[in-house]
Tab-separated table of C-alpha atoms in Angstrom:
chain	number	residue	atom	x	y	z
G	1	ASP	CA	0.000	0.000	0.000
G	2	LEU	CA	1.653	3.209	-1.195
G	3	GLY	CA	-1.063	5.491	0.143
G	4	ASP	CA	-3.398	7.941	-1.592
G	5	GLY	CA	-5.241	5.088	-3.334
G	6	LEU	CA	-2.095	3.680	-4.927
G	7	SER	CA	-0.820	0.129	-4.385
G	8	VAL	CA	1.415	-2.505	-5.963
G	9	THR	CA	0.558	-6.219	-6.170
G	10	GLY	CA	2.769	-9.135	-7.140
G	11	GLN	CA	2.574	-12.921	-7.119
G	12	PHE	CA	5.434	-15.280	-7.942
G	13	THR	CA	4.816	-19.014	-8.222
G	14	GLY	CA	6.897	-22.128	-8.788
G	15	ALA	CA	5.732	-25.662	-9.601
G	16	GLY	CA	7.605	-28.876	-8.872
G	17	GLY	CA	6.806	-30.214	-12.326
G	18	GLU	CA	8.615	-27.190	-13.768
G	19	ASP	CA	11.731	-27.397	-11.532
G	20	PHE	CA	10.248	-24.642	-9.356
G	21	ASP	CA	11.184	-22.010	-11.941
G	22	ALA	CA	9.650	-18.749	-10.751
G	23	THR	CA	6.730	-17.477	-12.806
G	24	VAL	CA	5.349	-13.951	-12.462
G	25	SER	CA	1.575	-14.422	-12.388
G	26	TRP	CA	0.735	-10.943	-11.099
G	27	ALA	CA	2.759	-7.734	-11.172
G	28	TYR	CA	0.623	-4.623	-11.436
G	29	ILE	CA	0.024	-1.194	-9.975
G	30	SER	CA	-3.500	-0.106	-9.062
G	31	TYR	CA	-5.014	3.289	-8.398
G	32	ASP	CA	-8.410	4.007	-6.837
G	33	LEU	CA	-9.989	6.611	-9.092
G	34	ASN	CA	-12.879	6.996	-6.623
G	35	ASP	CA	-14.893	4.833	-4.206
G	36	SER	CA	-16.170	2.645	-7.082
G	37	TRP	CA	-13.574	2.644	-9.882
G	38	THR	CA	-10.028	1.270	-9.823
G	39	LEU	CA	-7.426	1.293	-12.592
G	40	LEU	CA	-4.949	-1.605	-12.804
G	41	ALA	CA	-1.891	-1.620	-15.086
G	42	GLY	CA	0.694	-4.353	-15.559
G	43	ARG	CA	0.600	-8.174	-15.544
G	44	GLN	CA	-2.650	-9.743	-14.375
G	45	ARG	CA	-4.278	-13.161	-14.469
G	46	ILE	CA	-6.797	-13.183	-17.340
G	47	PRO	CA	-10.257	-13.522	-15.716
G	48	PHE	CA	-11.324	-16.447	-17.894
G	49	PHE	CA	-12.837	-18.603	-15.159
G	50	PHE	CA	-14.680	-18.407	-11.855
G	51	TYR	CA	-11.491	-19.368	-9.972
G	52	SER	CA	-8.984	-17.435	-12.124
G	53	ASP	CA	-8.215	-14.724	-9.565
G	54	PHE	CA	-7.150	-17.255	-6.929
G	55	LEU	CA	-6.213	-20.283	-9.028
G	56	ASP	CA	-2.897	-20.706	-7.172
G	57	VAL	CA	-4.519	-20.445	-3.726
G	58	GLY	CA	-5.686	-24.005	-3.143
G	59	TYR	CA	-7.211	-23.143	0.233
G	60	ALA	CA	-9.858	-21.132	-1.629
G	61	TYR	CA	-11.584	-24.141	-3.227
G	62	HIS	CA	-12.552	-27.677	-2.270
G	63	TRP	CA	-10.620	-29.619	-4.943
G	64	ILE	CA	-6.921	-30.430	-5.102
G	65	ARG	CA	-7.102	-28.458	-8.354
G	66	PRO	CA	-10.071	-27.123	-10.364
G	67	PRO	CA	-11.380	-29.267	-13.253
G	68	VAL	CA	-9.091	-29.303	-16.287
G	69	GLU	CA	-12.123	-28.495	-18.445
G	70	THR	CA	-11.645	-24.903	-17.349
G	71	ASN	CA	-7.951	-24.550	-18.064
G	72	VAL	CA	-5.974	-22.743	-20.774
G	73	SER	CA	-2.292	-22.478	-21.682
G	74	VAL	CA	-2.282	-18.670	-21.789
G	75	ASP	CA	-3.565	-17.235	-18.511
G	76	SER	CA	-1.709	-13.940	-17.890
G	77	LEU	CA	-2.136	-10.588	-19.615
G	78	ASP	CA	0.096	-7.519	-19.816
G	79	GLY	CA	-2.254	-4.578	-20.079
G	80	VAL	CA	-4.799	-2.430	-18.260
G	81	GLN	CA	-8.060	-3.088	-16.477
G	82	PHE	CA	-10.841	-0.880	-15.186
G	83	ARG	CA	-12.716	-2.406	-12.247
G	84	TYR	CA	-16.024	-1.166	-10.869
G	85	GLN	CA	-17.516	-2.289	-7.555
G	86	GLY	CA	-21.002	-1.294	-6.494
G	87	SER	CA	-24.388	-2.642	-5.477
G	88	MET	CA	-27.879	-3.193	-6.866
G	89	GLY	CA	-30.377	-3.675	-4.056
G	90	ASP	CA	-29.298	-6.760	-2.103
G	91	TRP	CA	-26.649	-7.627	-4.705
G	92	ASP	CA	-22.980	-6.692	-4.646
G	93	THR	CA	-21.722	-6.172	-8.206
G	94	ARG	CA	-18.368	-6.015	-9.939
G	95	VAL	CA	-17.578	-5.142	-13.551
G	96	GLN	CA	-14.130	-5.630	-15.093
G	97	VAL	CA	-13.118	-4.327	-18.516
G	98	TYR	CA	-9.600	-5.181	-19.657
G	99	GLY	CA	-7.288	-5.212	-22.652
G	100	GLY	CA	-3.710	-6.121	-23.521
G	101	THR	CA	-1.409	-8.806	-24.897
G	102	SER	CA	-0.132	-12.133	-23.652
G	103	ASP	CA	2.445	-14.776	-24.509
G	104	ALA	CA	3.569	-18.121	-23.103
G	105	THR	CA	5.664	-21.145	-23.992
G	106	THR	CA	4.261	-24.681	-24.014
G	107	THR	CA	5.201	-28.104	-25.333
G	108	VAL	CA	3.349	-29.813	-28.186
G	109	ALA	CA	4.463	-33.254	-29.427
G	110	GLY	CA	7.768	-32.778	-27.613
G	111	ALA	CA	8.508	-29.445	-29.282
G	112	SER	CA	8.554	-26.045	-27.589
G	113	VAL	CA	6.129	-23.554	-29.137
G	114	ASP	CA	5.231	-19.944	-28.419
G	115	ILE	CA	1.559	-19.112	-28.025
G	116	GLY	CA	-0.206	-15.923	-27.049
G	117	LEU	CA	-2.910	-13.322	-27.506
G	118	GLU	CA	-2.797	-9.945	-29.227
G	119	ASP	CA	-5.303	-7.090	-29.033
G	120	ALA	CA	-7.260	-8.925	-26.334
G	121	LEU	CA	-10.371	-7.113	-25.119
G	122	GLY	CA	-12.719	-8.571	-22.530
G	123	ALA	CA	-15.318	-7.895	-19.866
G	124	VAL	CA	-16.566	-9.674	-16.754
G	125	PHE	CA	-19.804	-9.128	-14.841
G	126	TYR	CA	-20.119	-10.530	-11.314
G	127	ALA	CA	-23.009	-10.320	-8.850
G	128	SER	CA	-23.516	-11.906	-5.436
G	129	ASN	CA	-25.870	-11.888	-2.484
G	130	ASP	CA	-25.804	-13.823	0.776
G	131	TRP	CA	-26.211	-17.251	-0.901
G	132	LEU	CA	-25.703	-16.946	-4.676
G	133	GLN	CA	-22.799	-15.822	-6.886
G	134	LEU	CA	-23.252	-15.281	-10.632
G	135	ARG	CA	-20.573	-14.586	-13.217
G	136	ALA	CA	-20.479	-13.946	-16.979
G	137	THR	CA	-17.448	-13.185	-19.142
G	138	HIS	CA	-16.580	-12.593	-22.790
G	139	MET	CA	-13.316	-11.870	-24.576
G	140	VAL	CA	-12.150	-11.407	-28.169
G	141	ALA	CA	-8.498	-11.559	-29.246
G	142	ASP	CA	-6.058	-12.572	-31.972
G	143	PHE	CA	-4.389	-15.896	-31.165
G	144	PHE	CA	-0.951	-16.913	-32.430
G	145	PHE	CA	0.763	-20.296	-32.327
G	146	GLU	CA	4.396	-20.241	-33.445
G	147	ALA	CA	5.860	-23.605	-34.408
G	148	ASP	CA	7.837	-24.882	-37.382
G	149	GLY	CA	5.767	-24.322	-40.494
G	150	SER	CA	3.025	-22.466	-38.638
G	151	THR	CA	0.925	-19.958	-40.554
G	152	GLN	CA	-0.453	-18.472	-37.335
G	153	THR	CA	2.544	-16.497	-36.129
G	154	ASP	CA	2.277	-13.223	-34.236
G	155	SER	CA	2.277	-11.447	-37.615
G	156	ASP	CA	-0.653	-13.508	-38.932
G	157	PRO	CA	-2.784	-14.611	-35.946
G	158	VAL	CA	-6.258	-16.155	-35.947
G	159	GLY	CA	-9.266	-14.574	-34.232
G	160	VAL	CA	-10.732	-16.210	-31.129
G	161	ASN	CA	-13.914	-15.603	-29.117
G	162	PHE	CA	-14.186	-16.780	-25.501
G	163	SER	CA	-17.326	-16.852	-23.341
G	164	GLY	CA	-18.132	-18.265	-19.927
G	165	LEU	CA	-20.970	-18.544	-17.397
G	166	ALA	CA	-20.678	-19.637	-13.768
G	167	ALA	CA	-22.787	-19.861	-10.611
G	168	HIS	CA	-22.078	-20.781	-6.984
G	169	ALA	CA	-24.960	-21.412	-4.567
G	170	THR	CA	-24.779	-22.087	-0.820
G	171	PHE	CA	-27.547	-23.946	0.995
G	172	GLY	CA	-26.728	-24.021	4.705
G	173	ASP	CA	-23.732	-26.361	4.972
G	174	GLY	CA	-24.073	-27.528	1.376
G	175	PHE	CA	-22.991	-25.876	-1.856
G	176	VAL	CA	-23.208	-26.324	-5.626
G	177	VAL	CA	-20.917	-24.690	-8.195
G	178	ALA	CA	-21.215	-24.964	-11.976
G	179	GLU	CA	-19.371	-23.421	-14.915
G	180	TYR	CA	-19.578	-23.532	-18.698
G	181	VAL	CA	-16.981	-22.116	-21.107
G	182	THR	CA	-16.574	-22.108	-24.866
G	183	TYR	CA	-14.135	-20.634	-27.329
G	184	THR	CA	-14.178	-20.639	-31.109
G	185	PHE	CA	-11.486	-19.818	-33.655
G	186	ASP	CA	-12.006	-18.060	-36.980
G	187	ASP	CA	-9.758	-20.703	-38.587
G	188	PRO	CA	-8.555	-24.115	-37.338
G	189	VAL	CA	-5.569	-23.844	-35.010
G	190	PHE	CA	-2.339	-25.098	-36.551
G	191	LEU	CA	-1.408	-28.734	-35.722
G	192	SER	CA	-4.313	-29.332	-33.311
G	193	ALA	CA	-6.957	-28.364	-35.928
G	194	TRP	CA	-9.103	-26.918	-33.126
G	195	ASP	CA	-12.145	-25.103	-34.382
G	196	LYS	CA	-14.351	-24.933	-31.272
G	197	TYR	CA	-14.036	-26.013	-27.657
G	198	GLU	CA	-16.686	-26.466	-24.959
G	199	GLY	CA	-16.073	-27.408	-21.345
G	200	ALA	CA	-18.324	-27.615	-18.299
G	201	TYR	CA	-18.586	-29.008	-14.795
G	202	ILE	CA	-20.990	-29.143	-11.866
G	203	SER	CA	-19.775	-29.855	-8.356
G	204	ALA	CA	-21.522	-30.290	-5.012
G	205	GLY	CA	-20.269	-30.659	-1.467
G	206	TYR	CA	-21.452	-30.700	2.122
G	207	ARG	CA	-19.518	-29.380	5.122
G	208	ILE	CA	-19.531	-31.628	8.183
G	209	ASP	CA	-17.540	-29.724	10.799
G	210	SER	CA	-14.018	-29.589	9.303
G	211	VAL	CA	-14.658	-32.286	6.673
G	212	THR	CA	-16.200	-31.656	3.239
G	213	PRO	CA	-17.061	-34.627	0.990
G	214	HIS	CA	-17.713	-33.556	-2.608
G	215	ILE	CA	-18.447	-34.883	-6.081
G	216	THR	CA	-17.874	-33.323	-9.511
G	217	PHE	CA	-19.160	-34.194	-12.977
G	218	SER	CA	-17.232	-32.621	-15.858
G	219	THR	CA	-17.230	-32.842	-19.635
G	220	ASN	CA	-15.507	-31.296	-22.629
G	221	ASN	CA	-15.843	-31.441	-26.379
G	222	GLN	CA	-13.637	-30.056	-29.131
G	223	SER	CA	-14.594	-29.728	-32.747
G	224	LEU	CA	-11.790	-30.483	-35.204
G	225	GLU	CA	-11.891	-29.032	-38.687
G	226	GLY	CA	-8.814	-30.013	-40.665
G	227	PHE	CA	-6.939	-28.057	-43.230
G	228	ALA	CA	-8.193	-28.639	-46.778
G	229	GLY	CA	-10.958	-30.789	-45.293
G	230	SER	CA	-8.553	-33.498	-44.117
G	231	ILE	CA	-10.158	-33.717	-40.657
G	232	ASP	CA	-13.754	-33.256	-39.599
G	233	ALA	CA	-14.550	-34.749	-36.220
G	234	ASP	CA	-15.568	-34.182	-32.626
G	235	GLU	CA	-13.519	-35.357	-29.673
G	236	GLY	CA	-14.543	-35.224	-26.053
G	237	SER	CA	-14.381	-36.782	-22.621
G	238	GLU	CA	-16.329	-37.023	-19.389
G	239	ALA	CA	-15.102	-37.422	-15.826
G	240	VAL	CA	-16.402	-38.003	-12.321
G	241	THR	CA	-14.334	-36.843	-9.343
G	242	VAL	CA	-15.095	-37.858	-5.765
G	243	GLY	CA	-13.100	-36.389	-2.919
G	244	VAL	CA	-12.960	-35.338	0.719
G	245	ARG	CA	-11.399	-32.159	1.941
């Protein structure tokens, strides 16, 4: 806290599967324009999913990790965000409007590739009362995927649209959370031939003192549209997770 409405936030993470190499997930400066509006500038986690803001804080959810159906390779953005917090009757509301660019490195078929977003522009609407949380998000961007022979480099990216809906309801000691996300590409993504992706889950749990048994049903489906019509198929999977926290 630097005073006068100005603050700096940072988060550095390391994963054992990545030799604990430090990754900068958050590194931004924020300024309170007034009691309702805040401006953020720098590196921020892209608010794709319900749990995006605290994805690395396992204490904040009941799983060991959230369902993979709501996971993406590019999850940080270098840019700006305007955040509004207010109320509508018994509801607390939050609106986020953001824009910027992003890049990451991943491995596909044993090869290292660079992926990222350019000219990303998105918005999130969130509302909550004493038992229900609702969330809707949408983002448009140019997606690039740089590998040997790729035609979707950062100089010739492909457009992508992302949308998501989520809800979390609490009923006494029980709770239910559900989320649905989808993203579509203007052209099939190089190598993977992705054209459209859909993922969803619904999870329920019940708190018994310090113990919370829970169950989750999740599903995903990806539409593949090959180059020159060489591939035209749907692939998907379903999963059931049972656990105790």
